[in-house]
Coordinates of C-alpha atoms and ligand atoms in Angstrom, one line a residue:
X25 CA 152.3 81.3 130.5
X26 CA 151.6 83.9 132.9
X27 CA 149.3 81.5 135.6
X28 CA 150.2 81.7 138.9
X29 CA 148.4 81.4 141.6
X30 CA 149.2 84.4 143.4
X31 CA 146.6 86.6 141.3
X32 CA 143.7 84.1 143.0
X33 CA 142.4 85.2 146.1
X34 CA 142.0 82.0 148.0
X35 CA 139.3 81.1 150.4
X36 CA 139.9 81.4 153.6
X37 CA 137.7 79.9 156.6
X38 CA 134.8 80.3 153.7
X39 CA 135.2 83.9 153.2
X40 CA 137.9 85.9 150.6
X41 CA 140.2 87.3 153.0
X42 CA 142.8 90.2 151.5
X43 CA 146.0 88.9 152.6
X44 CA 149.7 91.5 152.3
X45 CA 152.4 89.3 150.5
X46 CA 152.8 87.8 147.3
X47 CA 155.8 89.0 144.9
X48 CA 156.5 91.7 142.7
X49 CA 155.7 91.1 139.5
X50 CA 154.9 92.8 135.9
X51 CA 154.4 88.9 134.6
X52 CA 151.0 89.2 134.0
X53 CA 147.8 88.2 132.2
X54 CA 146.5 92.2 130.4
X55 CA 143.2 92.8 129.7
X56 CA 144.1 94.9 126.4
X57 CA 145.9 93.2 123.4
X58 CA 147.3 94.2 120.2
X59 CA 147.3 90.9 118.4
X60 CA 145.1 88.0 116.7
X61 CA 142.1 85.9 118.9
X62 CA 144.7 82.7 118.2
X63 CA 147.5 85.1 120.6
X64 CA 145.1 86.2 123.0
X65 CA 142.8 82.7 123.7
X66 CA 145.5 80.9 125.0
X67 CA 146.0 83.4 128.0
X68 CA 142.1 84.1 129.0
X69 CA 142.0 80.2 128.9
X70 CA 145.2 79.5 131.5
X71 CA 144.0 82.4 133.6
X72 CA 140.2 81.4 133.9
X73 CA 139.9 77.7 132.9
X74 CA 141.8 74.9 134.7
X75 CA 142.9 72.2 132.4
X76 CA 141.9 68.5 132.0
X77 CA 138.4 70.3 131.9
X78 CA 135.9 69.8 129.5
X79 CA 135.3 72.4 127.2
X80 CA 132.6 72.6 124.6
X81 CA 133.1 75.3 121.7
X82 CA 130.1 75.2 120.2
X83 CA 130.6 78.1 117.0
X84 CA 133.9 76.1 115.7
X85 CA 134.5 78.1 112.3
X86 CA 138.3 76.9 111.4
X87 CA 139.1 76.6 114.9
X88 CA 141.4 79.4 115.2
X89 CA 141.1 79.8 118.7
X90 CA 142.7 76.6 119.3
X91 CA 145.8 76.9 117.0
X92 CA 148.2 77.5 120.0
X93 CA 146.9 75.9 122.8
X94 CA 148.7 71.9 123.4
X95 CA 146.6 69.0 122.0
X96 CA 144.9 67.1 125.2
X97 CA 145.1 70.2 127.6
X98 CA 141.7 70.1 127.9
X99 CA 139.0 67.9 126.6
X100 CA 137.6 70.2 123.2
X101 CA 134.3 69.0 122.3
X102 CA 134.5 71.2 118.7
X103 CA 130.8 71.8 117.3
X104 CA 129.2 74.4 114.4
X105 CA 126.3 74.9 112.5
X106 CA 128.6 73.7 109.5
X107 CA 129.0 70.5 111.0
X108 CA 125.1 70.5 111.8
X109 CA 124.6 71.5 115.5
X110 CA 122.7 74.8 116.2
X111 CA 124.5 76.2 119.5
X112 CA 120.7 77.0 120.6
X113 CA 120.5 73.3 120.4
X114 CA 123.4 72.2 121.8
X115 CA 123.7 67.9 122.5
X116 CA 124.6 67.9 125.8
X117 CA 123.5 67.0 129.3
X118 CA 122.1 69.8 131.6
X119 CA 125.3 71.2 133.8
X120 CA 127.1 68.6 131.9
X121 CA 130.3 70.3 130.5
X122 CA 132.9 72.4 132.6
X123 CA 133.7 75.3 129.6
X124 CA 131.4 76.6 126.9
X125 CA 132.8 78.9 124.4
X126 CA 130.5 81.3 121.8
X127 CA 131.5 82.7 118.7
X128 CA 128.8 83.4 116.6
X129 CA 128.7 85.7 113.6
X130 CA 128.9 89.8 115.3
X131 CA 127.6 91.7 112.3
X132 CA 124.2 91.8 111.0
X133 CA 125.6 92.2 107.3
X134 CA 126.1 88.2 107.9
X135 CA 122.2 87.3 108.7
X136 CA 120.6 88.3 106.1
X137 CA 117.3 87.2 103.5
X138 CA 119.3 87.0 100.6
X139 CA 123.6 85.9 100.0
X140 CA 123.5 88.8 97.8
X141 CA 123.3 91.4 100.9
X142 CA 125.4 89.6 103.4
X143 CA 128.3 91.5 103.8
X144 CA 131.5 89.2 103.1
X145 CA 131.0 89.3 99.2
X146 CA 133.2 88.5 96.0
X147 CA 136.7 89.7 96.6
X148 CA 135.5 89.6 100.5
X149 CA 134.3 85.9 100.2
X150 CA 137.3 84.5 102.7
X151 CA 135.2 87.3 105.3
X152 CA 132.0 85.3 105.1
X153 CA 133.4 82.3 104.8
X154 CA 135.5 82.2 107.9
X155 CA 132.8 84.8 110.3
X156 CA 129.5 82.6 109.5
X157 CA 128.6 79.5 107.8
X158 CA 127.4 81.4 104.5
X159 CA 123.8 80.7 104.7
X160 CA 120.8 83.4 103.9
X161 CA 118.3 83.6 107.0
X162 CA 114.7 84.3 106.8
X163 CA 111.9 84.4 109.5
X164 CA 113.2 85.8 113.4
X165 CA 115.0 89.3 114.2
X166 CA 115.9 91.6 111.7
X167 CA 119.9 93.5 111.5
X168 CA 121.5 94.2 114.9
X169 CA 118.7 92.1 116.6
X170 CA 119.1 89.4 114.7
X171 CA 123.0 89.5 116.0
X172 CA 121.9 90.0 119.8
X173 CA 119.1 87.0 119.2
X174 CA 121.3 84.8 118.3
X175 CA 123.9 85.4 121.2
X176 CA 121.0 85.7 124.0
X177 CA 119.3 82.0 122.5
X178 CA 123.1 80.9 122.5
X179 CA 123.5 82.0 125.9
X180 CA 121.0 80.6 127.2
X181 CA 121.7 77.1 125.7
X182 CA 125.0 77.7 127.4
X183 CA 123.8 78.3 130.8
X184 CA 121.5 75.2 130.9
X185 CA 124.7 72.6 129.8
X186 CA 127.1 74.3 132.2
X187 CA 127.6 73.0 135.8
X188 CA 127.4 75.3 137.8
X189 CA 130.6 78.0 138.1
X190 CA 130.9 76.6 134.9
X191 CA 133.1 79.3 132.6
X192 CA 131.6 80.7 129.0
X193 CA 133.8 82.6 127.3
X194 CA 132.2 84.9 125.0
X195 CA 133.6 86.6 121.5
X196 CA 132.3 89.5 120.8
X197 CA 132.5 93.3 118.8
X198 CA 130.2 96.3 119.0
X199 CA 129.1 97.3 115.5
X200 CA 127.8 100.2 113.5
X201 CA 124.2 99.1 112.3
X202 CA 121.8 101.6 110.7
X203 CA 123.5 104.4 111.9
X204 CA 122.9 103.8 115.7
X205 CA 125.7 102.8 117.8
X206 CA 125.6 99.1 119.1
X207 CA 127.7 98.6 122.2
X208 CA 127.0 94.7 121.5
X209 CA 129.0 93.5 124.5
X210 CA 127.0 96.0 127.2
X211 CA 123.8 93.7 125.7
X212 CA 125.7 90.4 126.1
X213 CA 127.1 91.5 129.5
X214 CA 123.3 92.9 130.3
X215 CA 121.0 90.1 128.9
X216 CA 123.6 87.3 130.5
X217 CA 122.9 88.4 134.2
X218 CA 119.9 87.7 133.6
X219 CA 120.7 84.5 133.1
X220 CA 122.5 84.4 136.3
X221 CA 125.9 85.0 134.5
X222 CA 128.7 87.0 136.5
X223 CA 131.1 88.6 134.3
X224 CA 134.2 88.1 135.7
X225 CA 136.7 88.9 132.6
X226 CA 136.8 91.3 130.3
X227 CA 139.5 91.6 126.8
X228 CA 140.2 93.9 124.4
X229 CA 141.9 92.3 120.9
X230 CA 142.9 95.1 118.5
X231 CA 143.8 94.6 115.3
X232 CA 147.0 94.6 113.7
X233 CA 146.7 96.6 110.7
X234 CA 144.2 98.9 109.5
X235 CA 140.7 98.7 108.8
X236 CA 140.3 100.1 105.1
X237 CA 137.0 101.8 104.6
X238 CA 135.3 101.9 100.8
X239 CA 133.0 104.3 99.5
X240 CA 133.5 106.5 102.8
X241 CA 131.9 110.5 102.2
X242 CA 132.0 111.4 105.9
X243 CA 133.2 109.4 109.3
X244 CA 130.2 109.7 111.4
X245 CA 131.7 107.2 114.2
X246 CA 135.3 106.2 115.3
X247 CA 136.4 102.8 112.8
X248 CA 136.2 99.7 114.9
X249 CA 139.1 97.8 115.2
X250 CA 138.6 95.8 118.5
X251 CA 136.9 93.1 119.7
X252 CA 136.0 91.2 123.1
X253 CA 136.3 88.4 125.0
X254 CA 134.3 88.6 127.3
X255 CA 134.3 85.6 130.6
X256 CA 130.9 84.8 132.8
X257 CA 130.8 82.5 135.7
X258 CA 127.6 80.5 135.7
X259 CA 125.9 81.3 139.3
X260 CA 122.0 81.7 140.4
X261 CA 120.1 84.7 139.8
X262 CA 119.6 85.0 143.4
X263 CA 123.3 85.6 144.1
X264 CA 123.5 88.0 141.3
X265 CA 120.9 90.0 142.0
X266 CA 121.6 90.0 145.6
X267 CA 125.1 91.4 144.7
X268 CA 126.9 88.9 146.5
X269 CA 129.0 88.5 142.5
X270 CA 131.6 91.0 144.0
X271 CA 132.3 89.2 147.4
X272 CA 131.6 86.0 147.4
X273 CA 134.8 83.3 147.2
X274 CA 132.4 81.2 145.1
X275 CA 131.8 83.5 142.3
X276 CA 135.2 84.6 141.9
X277 CA 136.9 81.3 142.7
X278 CA 139.3 79.7 140.2
X279 CA 139.4 76.1 141.1
X280 CA 142.9 74.8 142.0
X281 CA 144.1 72.6 139.9
X282 CA 143.2 68.9 141.0
X283 CA 140.0 70.7 143.0
X284 CA 137.7 70.2 140.0
X285 CA 134.8 68.6 139.3
X286 CA 136.5 65.7 137.3
X287 CA 136.4 66.7 133.4
X288 CA 133.0 65.0 131.6
X289 CA 134.9 61.8 129.3
X290 CA 131.5 61.2 128.5
X291 CA 128.4 63.9 127.5
X292 CA 125.5 62.6 127.3
X293 CA 124.1 63.1 124.0
X294 CA 120.6 63.8 122.9
X295 CA 121.3 64.6 119.8
X296 CA 122.5 62.0 116.6
X297 CA 124.9 64.4 115.7
X298 CA 128.1 63.8 117.5
X299 CA 131.2 66.8 118.4
X300 CA 134.0 66.5 116.5
X301 CA 136.7 65.5 120.0
X302 CA 139.9 67.3 119.2
Ligands
SAM5 C1 133.2 83.7 114.2 S1 133.0 82.2 113.2 C2 134.4 81.4 114.5 C3 135.5 81.2 114.1 C4 135.8 80.6 115.4 N1 135.9 80.9 116.9 C5 138.0 80.0 115.2 O1 138.4 80.5 116.3 O2 137.3 79.8 113.8 C6 131.4 82.3 113.4 C7 130.9 80.7 113.2 O3 129.4 80.6 113.7 C8 129.2 79.5 113.0 N2 127.6 79.6 113.3 C9 126.4 80.8 113.3 N3 125.8 80.2 113.2 C10 125.9 79.5 114.1 C11 124.5 78.7 115.0 N4 123.3 78.8 115.2 N5 124.8 77.6 115.6 C12 126.4 77.4 115.8 N6 127.3 77.7 114.8 C13 127.1 78.8 114.2 C14 129.2 79.9 111.7 O4 129.7 78.8 110.9 C15 130.5 80.1 111.9 O5 131.8 78.9 112.1

């Protein structure tokens, strides 16, 4: 793929120093993509997650993200609420995984007290099936707050299981809910900063087909046809708050091949159910 060591600044004597050199090329990973998750995900994984890393995909769904990733490239731990593991309560020890992938339901219509009121009914059943566990929710926050609540709690849990400078990849989409614009990706970035996550990268995914709107009376907001992959690095809150994030060699560092902590072949399990190994 596009990964080139020239894209990264390696620490020189413990500091990042900008040096002239390199090659002229357009063969680089771009931030905006028209296409599907299965095409985009390998590119950002290739850029940010070293081969051999232990990656916990905690909202596995149908594993679409992994469709184009060669088997054996990563040590993948696949879990989902559908398989009995909640991403807010993972069966891994503290600091035990290199990367977490999080892609929970991103729209409030998938968090309803009754399945009759959930998004994706009737002819849109496949949507519900692909984007949620299809179950009604009771208690807890409502509407858009239900969406962010899950992202926030899952982010905290990801922070617990990630090793220092581990990578958290989050898929999300903004939404208009109750006639209000909610920039979910901004809410997530701000909240995760308070946990000690530095947002190192952001990718925009633009869908290839045009969305169709049933029962449009008057358009008020732009119809969303894009979503995001956010890439976070686990760091200490202190370093983030003191503004070291942009200059620290550790934070922006891509660990050279073979130099990272050895991949975990055995992850300490705290719960009975085991993730599926791929
Ligand atoms: C958007 S889909 C994920 C699609 C997946 N990334 C793929 O490539 O196929 C959202 C998934 O989150 C799961 N989910 C919802 N709530 C969850 C929770 N609390 N813990 C774990 N998984 C959850 C749903 O069952 C659903 O499979």
